[in-house]
XYZ file of C-alpha atoms in Angstrom:
599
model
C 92.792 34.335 50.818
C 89.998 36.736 49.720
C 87.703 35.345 47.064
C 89.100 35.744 43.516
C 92.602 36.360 44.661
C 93.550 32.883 44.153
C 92.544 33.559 40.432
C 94.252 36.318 40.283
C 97.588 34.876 41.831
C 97.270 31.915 39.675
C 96.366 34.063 36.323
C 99.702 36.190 37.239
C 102.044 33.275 37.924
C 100.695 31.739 34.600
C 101.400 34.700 32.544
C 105.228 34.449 33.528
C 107.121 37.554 32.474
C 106.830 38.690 29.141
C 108.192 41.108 26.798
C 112.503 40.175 27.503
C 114.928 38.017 25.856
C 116.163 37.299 29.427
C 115.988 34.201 31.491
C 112.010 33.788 31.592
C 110.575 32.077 35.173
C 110.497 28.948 34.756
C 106.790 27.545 34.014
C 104.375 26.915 36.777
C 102.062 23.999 36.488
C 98.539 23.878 38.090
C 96.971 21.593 40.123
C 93.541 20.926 41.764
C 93.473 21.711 45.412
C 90.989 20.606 47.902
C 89.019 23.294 49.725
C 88.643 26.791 49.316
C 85.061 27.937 48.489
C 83.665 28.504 44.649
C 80.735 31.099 43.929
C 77.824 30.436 41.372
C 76.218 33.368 40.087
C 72.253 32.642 38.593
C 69.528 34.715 37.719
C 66.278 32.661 39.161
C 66.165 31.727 43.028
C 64.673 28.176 44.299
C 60.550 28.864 45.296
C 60.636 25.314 47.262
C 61.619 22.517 48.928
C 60.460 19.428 47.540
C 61.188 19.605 43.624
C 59.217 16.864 42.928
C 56.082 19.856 43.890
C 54.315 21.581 41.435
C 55.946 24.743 42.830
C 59.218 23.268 43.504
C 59.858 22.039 40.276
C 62.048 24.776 38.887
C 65.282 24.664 37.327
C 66.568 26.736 40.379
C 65.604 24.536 42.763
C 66.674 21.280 40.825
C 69.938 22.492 40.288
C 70.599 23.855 43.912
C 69.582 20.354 44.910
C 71.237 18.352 42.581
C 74.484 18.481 44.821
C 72.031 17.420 48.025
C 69.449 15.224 47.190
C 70.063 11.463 46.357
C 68.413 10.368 42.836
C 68.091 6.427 41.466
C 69.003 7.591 37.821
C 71.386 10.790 36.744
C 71.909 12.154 32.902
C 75.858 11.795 32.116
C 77.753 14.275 29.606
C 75.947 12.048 26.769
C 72.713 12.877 27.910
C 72.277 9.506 28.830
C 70.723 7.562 31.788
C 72.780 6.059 34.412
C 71.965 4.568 38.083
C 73.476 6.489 40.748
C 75.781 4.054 42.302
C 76.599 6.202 45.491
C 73.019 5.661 46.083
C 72.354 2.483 43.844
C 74.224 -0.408 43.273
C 72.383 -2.185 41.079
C 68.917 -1.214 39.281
C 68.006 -4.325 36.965
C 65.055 -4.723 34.143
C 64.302 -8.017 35.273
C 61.323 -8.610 33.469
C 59.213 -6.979 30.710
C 55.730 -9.551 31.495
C 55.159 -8.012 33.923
C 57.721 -4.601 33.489
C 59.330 -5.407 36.550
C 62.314 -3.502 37.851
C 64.629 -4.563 41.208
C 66.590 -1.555 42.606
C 69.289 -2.796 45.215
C 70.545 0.237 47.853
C 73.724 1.013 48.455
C 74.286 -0.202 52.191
C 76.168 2.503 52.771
C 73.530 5.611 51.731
C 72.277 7.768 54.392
C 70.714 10.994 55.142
C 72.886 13.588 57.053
C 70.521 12.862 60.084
C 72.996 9.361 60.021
C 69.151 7.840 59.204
C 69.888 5.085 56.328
C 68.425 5.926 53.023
C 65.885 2.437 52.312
C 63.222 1.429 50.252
C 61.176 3.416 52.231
C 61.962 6.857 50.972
C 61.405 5.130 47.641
C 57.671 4.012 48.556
C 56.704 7.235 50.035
C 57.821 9.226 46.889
C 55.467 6.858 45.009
C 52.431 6.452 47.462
C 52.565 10.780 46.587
C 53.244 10.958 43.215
C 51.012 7.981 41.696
C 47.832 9.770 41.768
C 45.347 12.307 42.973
C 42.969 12.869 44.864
C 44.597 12.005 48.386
C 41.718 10.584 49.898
C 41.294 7.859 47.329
C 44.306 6.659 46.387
C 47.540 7.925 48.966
C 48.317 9.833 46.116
C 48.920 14.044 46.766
C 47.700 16.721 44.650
C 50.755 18.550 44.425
C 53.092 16.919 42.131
C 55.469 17.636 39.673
C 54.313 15.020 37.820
C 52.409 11.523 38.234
C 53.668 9.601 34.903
C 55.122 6.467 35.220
C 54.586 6.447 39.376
C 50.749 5.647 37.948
C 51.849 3.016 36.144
C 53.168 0.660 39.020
C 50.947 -1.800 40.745
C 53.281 -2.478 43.552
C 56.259 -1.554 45.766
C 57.800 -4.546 47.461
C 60.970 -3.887 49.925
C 62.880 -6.811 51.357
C 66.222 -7.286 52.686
C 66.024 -4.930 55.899
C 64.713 -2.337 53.042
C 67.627 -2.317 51.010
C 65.815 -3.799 47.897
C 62.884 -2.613 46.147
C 61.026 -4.470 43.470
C 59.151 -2.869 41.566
C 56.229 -3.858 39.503
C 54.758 -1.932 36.941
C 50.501 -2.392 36.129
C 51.206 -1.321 32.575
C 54.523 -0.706 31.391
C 56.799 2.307 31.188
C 59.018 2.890 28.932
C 61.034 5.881 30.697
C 61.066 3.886 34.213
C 64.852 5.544 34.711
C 63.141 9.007 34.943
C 61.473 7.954 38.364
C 63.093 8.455 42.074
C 64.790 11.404 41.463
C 66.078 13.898 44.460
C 64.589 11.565 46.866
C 63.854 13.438 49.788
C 63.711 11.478 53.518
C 60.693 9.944 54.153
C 60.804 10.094 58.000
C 61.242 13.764 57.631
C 58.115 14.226 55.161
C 55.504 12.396 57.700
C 56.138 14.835 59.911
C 55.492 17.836 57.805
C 53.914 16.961 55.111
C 54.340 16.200 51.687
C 54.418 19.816 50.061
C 55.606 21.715 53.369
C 55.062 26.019 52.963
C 58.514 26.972 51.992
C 59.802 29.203 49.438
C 62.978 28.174 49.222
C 65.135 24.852 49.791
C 65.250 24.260 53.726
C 67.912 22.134 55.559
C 65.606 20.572 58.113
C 63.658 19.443 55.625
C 66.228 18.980 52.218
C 68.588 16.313 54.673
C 71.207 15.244 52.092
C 72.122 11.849 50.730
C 74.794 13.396 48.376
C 78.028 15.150 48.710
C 76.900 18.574 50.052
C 74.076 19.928 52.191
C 72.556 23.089 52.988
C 74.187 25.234 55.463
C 71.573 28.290 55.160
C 69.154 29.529 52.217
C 67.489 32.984 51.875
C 65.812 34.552 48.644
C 69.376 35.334 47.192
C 71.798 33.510 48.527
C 72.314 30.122 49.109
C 75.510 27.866 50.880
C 76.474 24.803 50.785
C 79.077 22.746 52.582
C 80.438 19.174 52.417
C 77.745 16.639 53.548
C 80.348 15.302 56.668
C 78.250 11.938 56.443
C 79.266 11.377 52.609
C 79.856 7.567 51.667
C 80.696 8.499 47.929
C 83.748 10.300 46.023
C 84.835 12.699 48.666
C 84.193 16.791 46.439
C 87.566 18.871 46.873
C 85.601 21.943 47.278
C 84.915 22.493 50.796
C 82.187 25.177 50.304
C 79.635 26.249 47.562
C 77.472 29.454 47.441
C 74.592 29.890 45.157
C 73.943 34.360 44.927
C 70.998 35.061 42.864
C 71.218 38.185 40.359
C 68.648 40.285 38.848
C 70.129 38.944 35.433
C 72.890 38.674 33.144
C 74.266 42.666 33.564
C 74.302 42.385 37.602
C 76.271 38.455 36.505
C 78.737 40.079 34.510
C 79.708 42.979 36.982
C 79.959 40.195 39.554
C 82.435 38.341 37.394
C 84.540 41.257 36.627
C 84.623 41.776 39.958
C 85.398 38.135 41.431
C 82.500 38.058 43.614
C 81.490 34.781 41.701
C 83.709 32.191 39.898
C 80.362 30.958 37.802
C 77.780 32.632 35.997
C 75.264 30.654 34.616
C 71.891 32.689 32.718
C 68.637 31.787 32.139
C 68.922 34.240 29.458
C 71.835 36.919 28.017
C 72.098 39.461 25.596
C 74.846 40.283 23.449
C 76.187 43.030 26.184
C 77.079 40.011 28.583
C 78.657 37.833 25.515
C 81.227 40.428 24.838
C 81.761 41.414 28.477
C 82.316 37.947 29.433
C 84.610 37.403 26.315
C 86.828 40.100 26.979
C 87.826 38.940 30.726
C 90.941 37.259 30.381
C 90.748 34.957 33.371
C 87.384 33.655 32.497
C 86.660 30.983 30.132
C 83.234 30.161 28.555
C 81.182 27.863 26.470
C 77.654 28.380 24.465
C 75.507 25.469 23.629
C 71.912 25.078 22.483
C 69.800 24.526 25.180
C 67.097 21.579 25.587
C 64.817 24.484 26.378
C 62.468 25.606 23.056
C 60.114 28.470 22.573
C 56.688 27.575 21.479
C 53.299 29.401 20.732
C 50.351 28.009 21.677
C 46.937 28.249 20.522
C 43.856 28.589 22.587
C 42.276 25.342 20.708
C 38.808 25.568 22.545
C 38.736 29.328 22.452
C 36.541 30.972 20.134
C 38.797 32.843 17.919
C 41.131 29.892 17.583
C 39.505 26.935 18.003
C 39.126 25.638 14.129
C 42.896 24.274 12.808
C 41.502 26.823 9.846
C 42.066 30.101 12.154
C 45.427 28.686 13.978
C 46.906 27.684 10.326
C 46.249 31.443 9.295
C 47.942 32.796 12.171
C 50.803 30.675 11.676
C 50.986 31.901 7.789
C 51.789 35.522 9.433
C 54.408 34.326 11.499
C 57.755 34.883 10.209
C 59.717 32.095 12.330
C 63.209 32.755 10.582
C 63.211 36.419 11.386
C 62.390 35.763 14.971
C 65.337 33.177 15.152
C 67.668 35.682 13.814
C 67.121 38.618 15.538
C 66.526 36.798 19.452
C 68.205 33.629 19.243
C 70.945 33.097 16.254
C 73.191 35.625 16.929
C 74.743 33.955 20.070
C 74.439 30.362 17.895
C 74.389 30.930 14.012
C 73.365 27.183 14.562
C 69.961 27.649 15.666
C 67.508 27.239 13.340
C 63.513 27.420 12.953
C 61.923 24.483 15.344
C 60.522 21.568 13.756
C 59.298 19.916 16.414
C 57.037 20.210 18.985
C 58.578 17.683 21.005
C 62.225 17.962 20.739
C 64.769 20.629 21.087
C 67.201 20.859 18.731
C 70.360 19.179 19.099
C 68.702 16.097 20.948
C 69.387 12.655 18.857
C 65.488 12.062 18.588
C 65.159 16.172 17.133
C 64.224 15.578 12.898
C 65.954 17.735 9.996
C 62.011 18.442 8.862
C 58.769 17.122 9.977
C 57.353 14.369 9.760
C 54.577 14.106 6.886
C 51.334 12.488 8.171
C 51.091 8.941 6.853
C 48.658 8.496 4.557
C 46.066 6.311 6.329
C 46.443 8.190 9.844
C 43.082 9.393 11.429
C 43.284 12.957 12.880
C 40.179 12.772 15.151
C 39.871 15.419 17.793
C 37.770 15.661 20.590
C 38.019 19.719 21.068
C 34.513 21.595 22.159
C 35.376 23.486 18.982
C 36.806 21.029 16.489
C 39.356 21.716 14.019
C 38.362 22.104 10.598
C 41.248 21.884 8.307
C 43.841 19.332 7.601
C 45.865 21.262 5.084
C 48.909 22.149 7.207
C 51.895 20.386 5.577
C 53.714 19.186 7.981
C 56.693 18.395 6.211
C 56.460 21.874 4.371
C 55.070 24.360 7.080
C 57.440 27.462 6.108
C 59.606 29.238 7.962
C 58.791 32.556 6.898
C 55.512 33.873 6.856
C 53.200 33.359 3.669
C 50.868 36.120 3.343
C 49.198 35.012 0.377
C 47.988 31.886 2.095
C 47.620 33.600 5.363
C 44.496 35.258 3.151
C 43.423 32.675 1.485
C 42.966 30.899 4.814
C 41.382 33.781 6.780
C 38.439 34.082 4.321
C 37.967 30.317 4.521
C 37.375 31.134 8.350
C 35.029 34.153 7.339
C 37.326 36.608 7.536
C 38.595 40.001 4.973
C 40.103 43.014 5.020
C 39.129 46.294 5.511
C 40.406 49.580 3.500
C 43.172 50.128 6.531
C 44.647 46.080 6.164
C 43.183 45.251 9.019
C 41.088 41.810 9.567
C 37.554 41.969 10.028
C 34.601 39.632 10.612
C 31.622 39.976 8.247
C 30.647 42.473 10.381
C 33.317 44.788 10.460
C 34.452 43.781 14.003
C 38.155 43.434 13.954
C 40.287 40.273 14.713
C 41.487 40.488 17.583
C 44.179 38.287 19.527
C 45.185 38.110 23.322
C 48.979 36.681 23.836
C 50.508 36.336 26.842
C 53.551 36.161 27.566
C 56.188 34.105 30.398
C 57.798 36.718 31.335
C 60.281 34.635 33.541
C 61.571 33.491 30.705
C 64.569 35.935 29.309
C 64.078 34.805 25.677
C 60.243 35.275 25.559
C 60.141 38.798 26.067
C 61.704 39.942 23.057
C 60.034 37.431 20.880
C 56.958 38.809 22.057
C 57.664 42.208 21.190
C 58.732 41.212 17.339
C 56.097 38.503 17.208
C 53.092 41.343 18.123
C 54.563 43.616 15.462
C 54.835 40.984 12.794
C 51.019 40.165 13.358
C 50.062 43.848 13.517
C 51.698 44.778 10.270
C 50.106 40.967 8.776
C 46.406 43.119 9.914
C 45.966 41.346 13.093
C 45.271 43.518 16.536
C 46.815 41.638 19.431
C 47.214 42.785 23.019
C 49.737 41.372 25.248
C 48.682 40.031 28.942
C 51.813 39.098 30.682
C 52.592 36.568 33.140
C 54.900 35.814 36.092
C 55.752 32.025 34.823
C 55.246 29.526 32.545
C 52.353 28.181 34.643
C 50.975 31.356 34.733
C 50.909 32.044 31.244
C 49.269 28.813 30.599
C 46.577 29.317 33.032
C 45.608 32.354 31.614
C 45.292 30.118 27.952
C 43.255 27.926 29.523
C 41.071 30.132 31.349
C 39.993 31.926 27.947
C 41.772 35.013 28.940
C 44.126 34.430 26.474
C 43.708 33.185 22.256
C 47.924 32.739 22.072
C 50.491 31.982 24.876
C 54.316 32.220 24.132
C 55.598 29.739 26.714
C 59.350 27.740 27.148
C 58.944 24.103 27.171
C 62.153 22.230 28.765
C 62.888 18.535 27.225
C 64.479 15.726 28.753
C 65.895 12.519 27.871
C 62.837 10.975 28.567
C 60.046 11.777 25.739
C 57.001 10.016 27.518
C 57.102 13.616 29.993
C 55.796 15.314 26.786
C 52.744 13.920 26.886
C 52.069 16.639 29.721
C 52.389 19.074 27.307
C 49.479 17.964 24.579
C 47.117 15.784 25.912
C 44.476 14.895 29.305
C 46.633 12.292 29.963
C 47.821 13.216 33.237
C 44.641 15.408 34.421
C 43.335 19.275 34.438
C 46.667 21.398 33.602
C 48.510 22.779 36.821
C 47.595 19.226 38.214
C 50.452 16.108 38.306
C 52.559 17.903 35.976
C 49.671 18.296 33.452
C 50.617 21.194 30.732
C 48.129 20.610 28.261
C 47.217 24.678 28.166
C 46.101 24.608 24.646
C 42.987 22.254 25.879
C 43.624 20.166 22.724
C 42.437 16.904 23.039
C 42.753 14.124 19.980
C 41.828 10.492 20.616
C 44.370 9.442 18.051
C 47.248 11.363 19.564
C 46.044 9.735 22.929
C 46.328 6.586 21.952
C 49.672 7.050 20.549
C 51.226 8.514 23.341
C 49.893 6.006 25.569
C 51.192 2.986 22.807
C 54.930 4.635 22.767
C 54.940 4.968 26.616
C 54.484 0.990 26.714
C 57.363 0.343 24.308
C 60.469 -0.389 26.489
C 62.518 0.026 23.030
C 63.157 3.477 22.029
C 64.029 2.454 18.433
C 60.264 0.866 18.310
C 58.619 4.173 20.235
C 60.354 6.610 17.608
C 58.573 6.107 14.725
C 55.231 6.848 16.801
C 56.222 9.950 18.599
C 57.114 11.086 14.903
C 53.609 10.362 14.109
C 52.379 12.239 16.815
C 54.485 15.598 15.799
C 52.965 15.343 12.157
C 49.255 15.210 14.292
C 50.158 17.984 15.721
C 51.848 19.750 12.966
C 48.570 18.811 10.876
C 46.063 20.260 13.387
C 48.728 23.408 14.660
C 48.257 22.888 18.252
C 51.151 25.034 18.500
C 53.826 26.780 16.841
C 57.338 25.799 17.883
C 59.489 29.120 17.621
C 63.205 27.745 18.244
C 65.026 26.512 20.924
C 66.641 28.482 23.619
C 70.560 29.280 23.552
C 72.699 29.055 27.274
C 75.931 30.332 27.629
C 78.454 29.507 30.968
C 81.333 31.073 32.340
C 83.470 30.551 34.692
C 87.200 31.484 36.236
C 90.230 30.124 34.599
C 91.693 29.396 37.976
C 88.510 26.168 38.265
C 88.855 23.101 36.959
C 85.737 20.569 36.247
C 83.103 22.747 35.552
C 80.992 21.573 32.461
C 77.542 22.579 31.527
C 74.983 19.983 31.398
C 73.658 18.463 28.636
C 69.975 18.747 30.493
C 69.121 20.945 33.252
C 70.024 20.331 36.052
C 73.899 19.736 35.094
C 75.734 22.024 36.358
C 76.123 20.833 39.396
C 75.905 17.093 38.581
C 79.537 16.719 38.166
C 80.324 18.975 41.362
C 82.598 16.229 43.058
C 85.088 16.890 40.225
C 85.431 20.875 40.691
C 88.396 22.392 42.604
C 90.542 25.221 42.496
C 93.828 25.490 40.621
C 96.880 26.487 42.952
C 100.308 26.194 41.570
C 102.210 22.556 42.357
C 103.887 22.558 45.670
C 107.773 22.344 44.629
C 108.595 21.140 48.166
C 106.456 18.481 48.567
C 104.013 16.050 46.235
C 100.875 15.773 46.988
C 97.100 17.405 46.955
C 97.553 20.858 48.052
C 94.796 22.193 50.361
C 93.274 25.418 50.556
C 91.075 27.248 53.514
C 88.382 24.926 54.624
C 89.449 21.622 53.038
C 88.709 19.966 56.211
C 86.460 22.320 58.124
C 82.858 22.023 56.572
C 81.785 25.360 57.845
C 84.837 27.107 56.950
């Protein structure tokens, strides 16, 4: 049957026939089949094949592989940490002097090559990800990110490989965030840890989960049941990944039934109401883990005092950007007030946090800040014009007869943002934010950039004062340490994203101390102390976090966004297509393909 014409069929026979008195058909009940193929629709395409790389660690590429590649530790519908147990059956804490952790393998995990998965795919992940440079340590310099893998001491495999102990040097609090989509380590000596592809590769992405890749290009991708699959057999017999040029091509395609699932980056109100209106489609909007922050040059020379980024942030009217990008799809979303949570996590505060009153703000900037007088707890929502002035001419600043912000010397104040123009929900914040600050006497310039990296690079290379950039969260709040501190080298490097150049001793120290603390109720109270450092010295500005929105045909069952990205596909062995019950037989009805993988 031609794709969408099961939905259609099923949509009909559902419907019944209405509008007479008469005898009315008699109901039809749905059931999941096995087989058949489902269609995602998405608007970015995977740039890689390894997304534990610094260029393979997209969203696109994590969530095409999610369904492939084995990980120790997935995030359930809580967003909570759980071991794998189709590729772990036991991963135990046994000791916290020294952290020590023993992971036990599943005896029955393999690649698709019908190579076992061991402890060696686990060493080789680490012996690249601990460190750079190569040369000196085994470490790689191409890494997604080296934190916690730099933490270990040692790697110890026993058992014919099938257990791994682990012991960490210094401890880690987030060890479940390590060892995730393993990739096969007999494959990766042969070409290399970061091999030159641009998209995910099946000779190099061998699964060790319920699918594997059939074929990739630049827009479309397939996958087909993994024949060598040990775990919970997936009904679906074939899924194909088509990349869109965003949410308007998405839509057309669901109207149409070339795709069953659209899932956006980004999507304007034009896509909620199309979407809404299709009566065979269901859909569900959430707030993302994604948030939109501006970030401050802090070594630059128009922004590198506290006393110039505070009076920015004074003519930044953060409710009126909410509203107008972000609120209208979830009346929910509200002004950020952290810089290291989305809203909606558990850890995410109602305000934040006021510095306590014996905490030392020492930076180590080339250009240090010079004002403490952010309120933290207070820092408004709207923009304050009157103390937008009275900070400017602290810095030296005034205005001329046009409103405009001039040095002493009659030079105007200029500001260089640039933008990530990747991301859907940055490039109309942009375009509000620049017009806010020009009618607060400011004259900005955009520069824009092809990614988030890109965007930050140009920040950190001085081409930039301001750099409006999406920062994703996880469950797992020792990663944002990337994002404000040295702590994991130059930025671009190990997963370093410390654009901003801000560097504070104190806010060192404490993300180092809350990494160590292997109780998240004792680690809280310090990254809270950390957001009020950062709130006092404004590092950054966080905007608001990022809707999402998914839709998908009414004839699928089991499809469920993600708390985190990657999820949609994390519960994949659960989706199937809904065919009406067999009266003539009971049983699981099959569809096309159910047990021909390259149907």
């Amino acid at each position: 049957m031609a794709l969408g014409s099961v939905a259609m069929a099923l949509t009909g026979a559902l419907a019944g026939c209405g509008g007479s008195s008469a005898a009315k058909a008699p109901p039809v009940t749905a059931v999941p089949a096995v087989g058949g193929t489902v269609t995602v629709g998405v608007d970015q395409a995977p740039s890689g094949c390894n997304p534990n790389t610094a260029s393979g660690d997209t969203v696109a590429d994590q969530l095409v592989l999610s369904a492939v590649l084995p990980s120790a530790f997935v995030i359930n519908a809580a967003g909570e940490a759980q071991y794998d147990s189709a590729l772990i059956d036991q991963a135990e804490l046994q000791s916290t002097s020294p952290e020590t952790v023993v992971y036990t393998i599943n005896p029955k995990a393999k690649w698709s090559d019908g190579t076992p998965i061991t402890a060696d795919d686990f060493i080789y992940a680490w012996q690249h990800q601990r460190a750079v440079p190569l040369a000196e340590t085994g470490g790689d310099a191409n890494v997604a990110s080296t934190a916690g893998y730099d933490d270990i001491s040692t790697m110890t495999k026993s058992d014919q490989g099938r257990t791994l102990t682990v012991v960490f040097g210094t401890p880690f609090a987030d060890w479940q965030s390590l060892f995730s989509d393993l990739l096969p380590a007999h494959v990766l000596e042969q070409t290399g840890w970061s091999p030159p592809c641009t998209t995910v590769t099946p000779s190099i992405d061998l699964s060790g989960g319920p699918y594997e890749i059939a074929s990739a290009s630049s827009s479309v991708v397939t996958l087909v049941k993994n024949p060598h699959w040990w775990g919970e057999p997936p009904k679906v017999a074939k899924i194909v990944i088509r990349v869109a040029a965003g949410p308007a091509q998405l839509a057309r395609w669901m109207y149409h039934h070339s795709i069953d699932v659209a899932a956006p980056s980004y999507f304007d109100p034009t896509f909620l109401q199309d979407i809404t209106a299709m009566p065979s489609v269901k859909s569900s909007m959430a707030i993302s883990n994604t948030f939109l922050e501006l970030e401050f040059a802090t070594t630059g020379t128009t922004t590198g005092s506290a006393t110039m980024r505070e009076g920015i942030a004074y003519a930044i009217n953060r409710q009126d950007l909410t509203d107008k990008v972000a609120s209208w799809a979830d009346v929910a979303i509200a002004p950020a007030t952290s810089h290291l949570y989305a809203q909606g996590e558990a850890a995410y505060p109602a305000t934040p946090t006021p510095l306590p009153a014996n905490s030392t703000t020492t930076t180590t900037s080339a250009v240090p800040s010079t004002s403490t007088t952010i309120s933290p707890a207070t820092f408004p929502a709207q923009s304050n014009p009157a103390k937008e002035a009275r900070v400017l001419a602290t810095a030296g600043y005034e205005r001329n007869l046009a409103g405009e912000w001039v040095d002493l010397s009659g030079h105007p104040l200029m500001l260089r943002l640039t933008v990530d123009d990747s991301d859907g929900w940055a490039i109309p914040t942009a375009a509000l934010l620049v017009a806010q600050l020009r009618a607060q006497g400011f004259t900005v310039s955009t520069i824009p950039a092809a990614s988030a990296q890109a965007a930050g690079e140009n920040l950190t290379a001085g081409r930039a004062d301001l750099a409006l950039i999406p920062l994703h969260t996880t469950p797992f709040p020792t990663r944002t340490s990337a994002w404000y501190t040295p702590l994991l080298d130059l930025p671009g490097n190990t997963g370093a994203q410390d654009w901003s150049g801000y560097v504070s001793q104190s806010v060192d120290d404490l993300f180092t101390k809350a990494a160590t603390k292997l109780d998240p109720v004792t680690a809280q109270p310090i990254y809270a102390e950390i957001d009020a450092q950062l709130w006092a010295h404004m590092v950054a500005l966080p905007l608001f976090a990022e809707p999402t929105v998914l839709a998908w045909s009414a004839s699928l069952t089991g499809i469920t966004p993600g708390p985190y990205a990657p999820g949609l596909l994390s519960p994949v062995t659960d989706w199937a297509r809904l065919v009406s019950e067999p009266s003539s037989y009971s049983g699981t009805p099959t569809l096309p393909g159910a047990s021909d993988k390259s149907s």
